Short mmCIF file of the C-alpha atoms (twelve columns), coordinates in Angstrom:
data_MODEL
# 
_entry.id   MODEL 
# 
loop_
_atom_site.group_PDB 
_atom_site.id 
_atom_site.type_symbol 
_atom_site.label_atom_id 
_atom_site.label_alt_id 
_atom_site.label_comp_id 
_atom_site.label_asym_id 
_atom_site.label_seq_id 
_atom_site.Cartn_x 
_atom_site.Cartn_y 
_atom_site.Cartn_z 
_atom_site.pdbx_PDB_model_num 
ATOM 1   C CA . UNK A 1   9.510   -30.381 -28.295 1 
ATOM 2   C CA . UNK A 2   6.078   -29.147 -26.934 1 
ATOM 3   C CA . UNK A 3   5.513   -25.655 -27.006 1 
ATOM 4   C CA . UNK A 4   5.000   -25.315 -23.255 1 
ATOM 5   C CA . UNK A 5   7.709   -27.218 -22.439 1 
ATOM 6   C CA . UNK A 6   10.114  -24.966 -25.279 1 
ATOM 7   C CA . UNK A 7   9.016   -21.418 -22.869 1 
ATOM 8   C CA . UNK A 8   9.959   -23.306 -19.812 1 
ATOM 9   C CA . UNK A 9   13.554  -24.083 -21.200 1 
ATOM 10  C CA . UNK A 10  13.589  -19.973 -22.165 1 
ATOM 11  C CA . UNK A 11  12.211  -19.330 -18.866 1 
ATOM 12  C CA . UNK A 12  14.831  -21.651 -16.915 1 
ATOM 13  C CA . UNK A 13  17.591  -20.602 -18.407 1 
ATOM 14  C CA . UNK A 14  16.641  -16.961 -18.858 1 
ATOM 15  C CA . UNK A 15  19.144  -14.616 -16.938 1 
ATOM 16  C CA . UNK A 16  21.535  -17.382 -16.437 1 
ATOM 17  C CA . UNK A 17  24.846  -17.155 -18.776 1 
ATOM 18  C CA . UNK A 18  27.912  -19.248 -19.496 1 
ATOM 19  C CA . UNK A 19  31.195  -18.725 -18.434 1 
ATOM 20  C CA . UNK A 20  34.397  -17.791 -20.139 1 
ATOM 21  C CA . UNK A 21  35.343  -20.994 -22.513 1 
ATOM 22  C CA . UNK A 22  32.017  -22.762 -22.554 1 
ATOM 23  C CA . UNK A 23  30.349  -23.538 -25.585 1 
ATOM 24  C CA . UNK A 24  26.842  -23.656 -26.453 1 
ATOM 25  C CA . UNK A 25  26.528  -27.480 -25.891 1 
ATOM 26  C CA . UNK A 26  28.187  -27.857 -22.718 1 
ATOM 27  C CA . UNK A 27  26.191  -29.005 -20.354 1 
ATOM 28  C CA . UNK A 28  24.391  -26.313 -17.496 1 
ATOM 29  C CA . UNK A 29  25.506  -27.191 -13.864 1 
ATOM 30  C CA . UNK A 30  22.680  -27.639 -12.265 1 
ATOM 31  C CA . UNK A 31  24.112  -26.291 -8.822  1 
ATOM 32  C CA . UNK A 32  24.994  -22.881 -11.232 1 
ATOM 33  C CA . UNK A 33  21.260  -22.874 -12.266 1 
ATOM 34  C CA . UNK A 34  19.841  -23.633 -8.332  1 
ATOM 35  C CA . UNK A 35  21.884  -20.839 -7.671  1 
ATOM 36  C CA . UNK A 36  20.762  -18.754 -10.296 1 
ATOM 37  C CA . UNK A 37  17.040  -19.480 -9.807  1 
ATOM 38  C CA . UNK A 38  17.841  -19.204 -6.085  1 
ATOM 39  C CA . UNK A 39  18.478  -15.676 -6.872  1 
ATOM 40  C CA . UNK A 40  15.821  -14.627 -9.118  1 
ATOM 41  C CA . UNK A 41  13.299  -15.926 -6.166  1 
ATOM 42  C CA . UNK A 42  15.257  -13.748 -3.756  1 
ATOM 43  C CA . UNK A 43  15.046  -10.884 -5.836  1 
ATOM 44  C CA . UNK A 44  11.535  -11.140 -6.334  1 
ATOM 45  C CA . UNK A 45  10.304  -11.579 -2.814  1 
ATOM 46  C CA . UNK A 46  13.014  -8.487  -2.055  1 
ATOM 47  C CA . UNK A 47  10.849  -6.575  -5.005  1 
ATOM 48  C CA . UNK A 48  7.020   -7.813  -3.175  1 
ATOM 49  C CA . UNK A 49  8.543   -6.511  -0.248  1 
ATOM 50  C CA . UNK A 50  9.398   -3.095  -1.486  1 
ATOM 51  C CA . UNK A 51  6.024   -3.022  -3.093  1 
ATOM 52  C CA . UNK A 52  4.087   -3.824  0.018   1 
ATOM 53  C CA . UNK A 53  6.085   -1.099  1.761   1 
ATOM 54  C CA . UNK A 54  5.940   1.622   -0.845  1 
ATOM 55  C CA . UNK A 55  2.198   1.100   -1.013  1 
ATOM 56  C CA . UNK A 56  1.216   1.373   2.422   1 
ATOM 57  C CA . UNK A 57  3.522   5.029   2.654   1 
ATOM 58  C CA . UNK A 58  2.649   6.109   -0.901  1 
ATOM 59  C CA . UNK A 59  -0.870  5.011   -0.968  1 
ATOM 60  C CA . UNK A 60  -2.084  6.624   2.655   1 
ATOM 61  C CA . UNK A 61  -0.809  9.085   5.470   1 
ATOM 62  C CA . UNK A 62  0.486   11.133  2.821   1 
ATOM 63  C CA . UNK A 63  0.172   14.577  3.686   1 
ATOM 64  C CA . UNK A 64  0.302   16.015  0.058   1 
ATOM 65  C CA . UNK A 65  -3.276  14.426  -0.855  1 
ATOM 66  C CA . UNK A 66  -6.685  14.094  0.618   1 
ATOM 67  C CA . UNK A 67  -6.979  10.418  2.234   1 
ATOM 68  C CA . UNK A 68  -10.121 10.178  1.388   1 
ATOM 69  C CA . UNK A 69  -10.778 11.313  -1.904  1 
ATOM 70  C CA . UNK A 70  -7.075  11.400  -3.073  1 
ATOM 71  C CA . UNK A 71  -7.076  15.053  -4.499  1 
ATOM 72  C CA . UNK A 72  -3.751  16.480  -4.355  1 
ATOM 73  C CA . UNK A 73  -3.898  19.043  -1.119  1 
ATOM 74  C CA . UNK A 74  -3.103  22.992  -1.736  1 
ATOM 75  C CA . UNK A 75  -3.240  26.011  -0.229  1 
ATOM 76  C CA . UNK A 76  -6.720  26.660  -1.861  1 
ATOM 77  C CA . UNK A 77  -8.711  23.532  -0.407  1 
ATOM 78  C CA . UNK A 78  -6.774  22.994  2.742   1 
ATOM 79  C CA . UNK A 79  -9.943  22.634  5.469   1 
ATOM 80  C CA . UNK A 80  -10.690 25.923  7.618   1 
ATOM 81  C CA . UNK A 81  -11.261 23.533  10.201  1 
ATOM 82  C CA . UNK A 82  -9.342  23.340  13.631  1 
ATOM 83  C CA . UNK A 83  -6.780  20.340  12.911  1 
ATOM 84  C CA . UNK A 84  -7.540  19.335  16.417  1 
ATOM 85  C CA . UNK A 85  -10.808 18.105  15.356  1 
ATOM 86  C CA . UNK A 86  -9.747  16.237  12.556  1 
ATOM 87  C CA . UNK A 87  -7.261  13.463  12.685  1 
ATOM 88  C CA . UNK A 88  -6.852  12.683  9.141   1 
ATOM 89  C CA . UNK A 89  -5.313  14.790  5.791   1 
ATOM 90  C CA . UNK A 90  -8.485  15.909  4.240   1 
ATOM 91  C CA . UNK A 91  -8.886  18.372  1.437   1 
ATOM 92  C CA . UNK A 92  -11.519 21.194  2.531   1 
ATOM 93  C CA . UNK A 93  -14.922 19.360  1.396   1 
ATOM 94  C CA . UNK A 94  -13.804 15.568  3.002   1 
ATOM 95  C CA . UNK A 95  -13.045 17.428  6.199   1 
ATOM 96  C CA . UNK A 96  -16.532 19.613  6.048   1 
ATOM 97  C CA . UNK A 97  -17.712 16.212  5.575   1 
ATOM 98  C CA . UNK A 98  -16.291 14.485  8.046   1 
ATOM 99  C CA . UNK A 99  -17.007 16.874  10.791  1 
ATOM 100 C CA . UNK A 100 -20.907 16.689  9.975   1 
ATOM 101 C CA . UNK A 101 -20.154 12.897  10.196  1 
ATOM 102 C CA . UNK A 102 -19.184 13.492  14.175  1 
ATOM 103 C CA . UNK A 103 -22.024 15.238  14.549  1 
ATOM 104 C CA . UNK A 104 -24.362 13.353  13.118  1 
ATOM 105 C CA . UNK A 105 -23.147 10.489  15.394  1 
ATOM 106 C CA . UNK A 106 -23.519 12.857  18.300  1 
ATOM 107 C CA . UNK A 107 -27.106 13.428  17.521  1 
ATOM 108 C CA . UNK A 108 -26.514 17.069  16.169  1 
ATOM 109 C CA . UNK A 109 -26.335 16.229  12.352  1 
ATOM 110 C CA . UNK A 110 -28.105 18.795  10.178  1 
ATOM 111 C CA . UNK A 111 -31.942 17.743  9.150   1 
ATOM 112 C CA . UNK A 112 -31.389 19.582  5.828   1 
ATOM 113 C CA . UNK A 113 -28.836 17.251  4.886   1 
ATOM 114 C CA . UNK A 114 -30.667 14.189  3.818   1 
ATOM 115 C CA . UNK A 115 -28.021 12.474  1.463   1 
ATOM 116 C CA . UNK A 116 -26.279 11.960  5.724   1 
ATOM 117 C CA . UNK A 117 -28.275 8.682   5.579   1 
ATOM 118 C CA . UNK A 118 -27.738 5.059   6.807   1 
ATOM 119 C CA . UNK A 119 -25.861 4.119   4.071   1 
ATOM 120 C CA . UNK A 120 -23.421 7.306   3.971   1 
ATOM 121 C CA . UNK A 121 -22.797 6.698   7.703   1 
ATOM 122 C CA . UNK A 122 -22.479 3.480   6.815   1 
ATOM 123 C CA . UNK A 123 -19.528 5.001   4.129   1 
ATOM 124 C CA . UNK A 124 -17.720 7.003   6.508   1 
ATOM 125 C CA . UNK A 125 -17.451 4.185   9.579   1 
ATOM 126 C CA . UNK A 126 -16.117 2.054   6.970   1 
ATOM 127 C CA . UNK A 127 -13.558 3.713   5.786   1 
ATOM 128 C CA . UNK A 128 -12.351 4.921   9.420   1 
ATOM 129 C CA . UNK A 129 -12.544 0.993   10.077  1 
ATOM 130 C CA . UNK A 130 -10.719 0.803   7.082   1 
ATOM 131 C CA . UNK A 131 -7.683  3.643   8.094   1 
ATOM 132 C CA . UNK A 132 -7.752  2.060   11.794  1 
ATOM 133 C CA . UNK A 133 -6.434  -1.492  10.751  1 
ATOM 134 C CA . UNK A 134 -4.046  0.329   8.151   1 
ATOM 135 C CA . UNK A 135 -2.694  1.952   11.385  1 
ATOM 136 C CA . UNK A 136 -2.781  -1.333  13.012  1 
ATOM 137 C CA . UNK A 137 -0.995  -3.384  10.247  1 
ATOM 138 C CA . UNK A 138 1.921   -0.748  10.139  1 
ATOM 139 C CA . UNK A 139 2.212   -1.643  13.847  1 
ATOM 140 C CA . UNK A 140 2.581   -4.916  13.497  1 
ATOM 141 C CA . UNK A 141 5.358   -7.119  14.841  1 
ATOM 142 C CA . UNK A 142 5.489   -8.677  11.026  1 
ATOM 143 C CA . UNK A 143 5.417   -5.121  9.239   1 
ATOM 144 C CA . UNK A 144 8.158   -3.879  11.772  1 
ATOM 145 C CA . UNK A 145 10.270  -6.919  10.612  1 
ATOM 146 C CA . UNK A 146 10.082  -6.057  7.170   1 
ATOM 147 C CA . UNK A 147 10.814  -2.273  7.446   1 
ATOM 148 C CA . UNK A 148 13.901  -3.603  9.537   1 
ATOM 149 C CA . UNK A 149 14.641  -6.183  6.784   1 
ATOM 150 C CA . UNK A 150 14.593  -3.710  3.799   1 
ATOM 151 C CA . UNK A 151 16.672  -0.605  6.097   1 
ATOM 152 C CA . UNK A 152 19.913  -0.535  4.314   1 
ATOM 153 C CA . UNK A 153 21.637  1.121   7.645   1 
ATOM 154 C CA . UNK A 154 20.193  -1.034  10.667  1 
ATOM 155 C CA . UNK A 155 20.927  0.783   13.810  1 
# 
């Protein structure tokens, strides 16, 4: 038997086992093995779905890290900023940042700084692009359904 064709054998009937009183060469139902492989696909597509969701709440809006940068957040780099100004998580230096951003789209950007260029404006309206359709897919109707899907007490 061809190799490839020996590791699809392992791989079909991987995770599917006999029942009490059948031998080695009794033949494999194939309605037990549809079943079987019916499950696996479930459990996988249950697994992507946990995935997507853990990524979108572990990977931004967490509150514990800068969303920008990703540094973990404490008391030490926490931005001396007004929060009403900023409407992200930033660490101290990302929010500092930020802020000049504003300005400098308002016209009032500091001369002195002259790294604040096209291309790191260009950086910064990007990556609020970027958080804005986050915020958008986790409204969706289709991201709702999942969150409802995987809720193990629907209300």
């Amino acid at each position: 038997m061809p190799l490839a064709t020996q590791r699809l054998t392992k791989e079909w009937l991987a995770g599917c086992t006999l029942s009490d009183g059948e031998a080695m060469g009794t033949v494999i139902s194939l309605e037990k093995k549809r079943e079987c492989t019916q499950d696996k696909r479930e459990a996988d597509i249950r697994k992507q779905k946990l995935l997507a969701v853990r990524k979108i709440f572990r990977c931004t809006h967490c509150m514990s890290k800068c969303e920008k940068c990703g540094i973990p957040i404490t008391v030490d780099n926490r931005p001396k900023i007004p929060a009403y100004r900023i409407p992200y998580t930033f660490c101290e230096g990302c929010a500092e940042e930020y802020v000049d951003y504003i300005d400098t789209l308002k016209g009032m950007g500091n001369k002195a700084l002259y790294w604040h260029n096209d291309a790191w404006i260009k950086v910064w309206s990007t990556w609020i692009e970027h958080q804005g359709a986050v915020d958008s897919y986790m409204k969706s109707k289709e991201f709702e359904r999942l969150l409802k899907e995987l809720n193990p007490n629907p209300t």
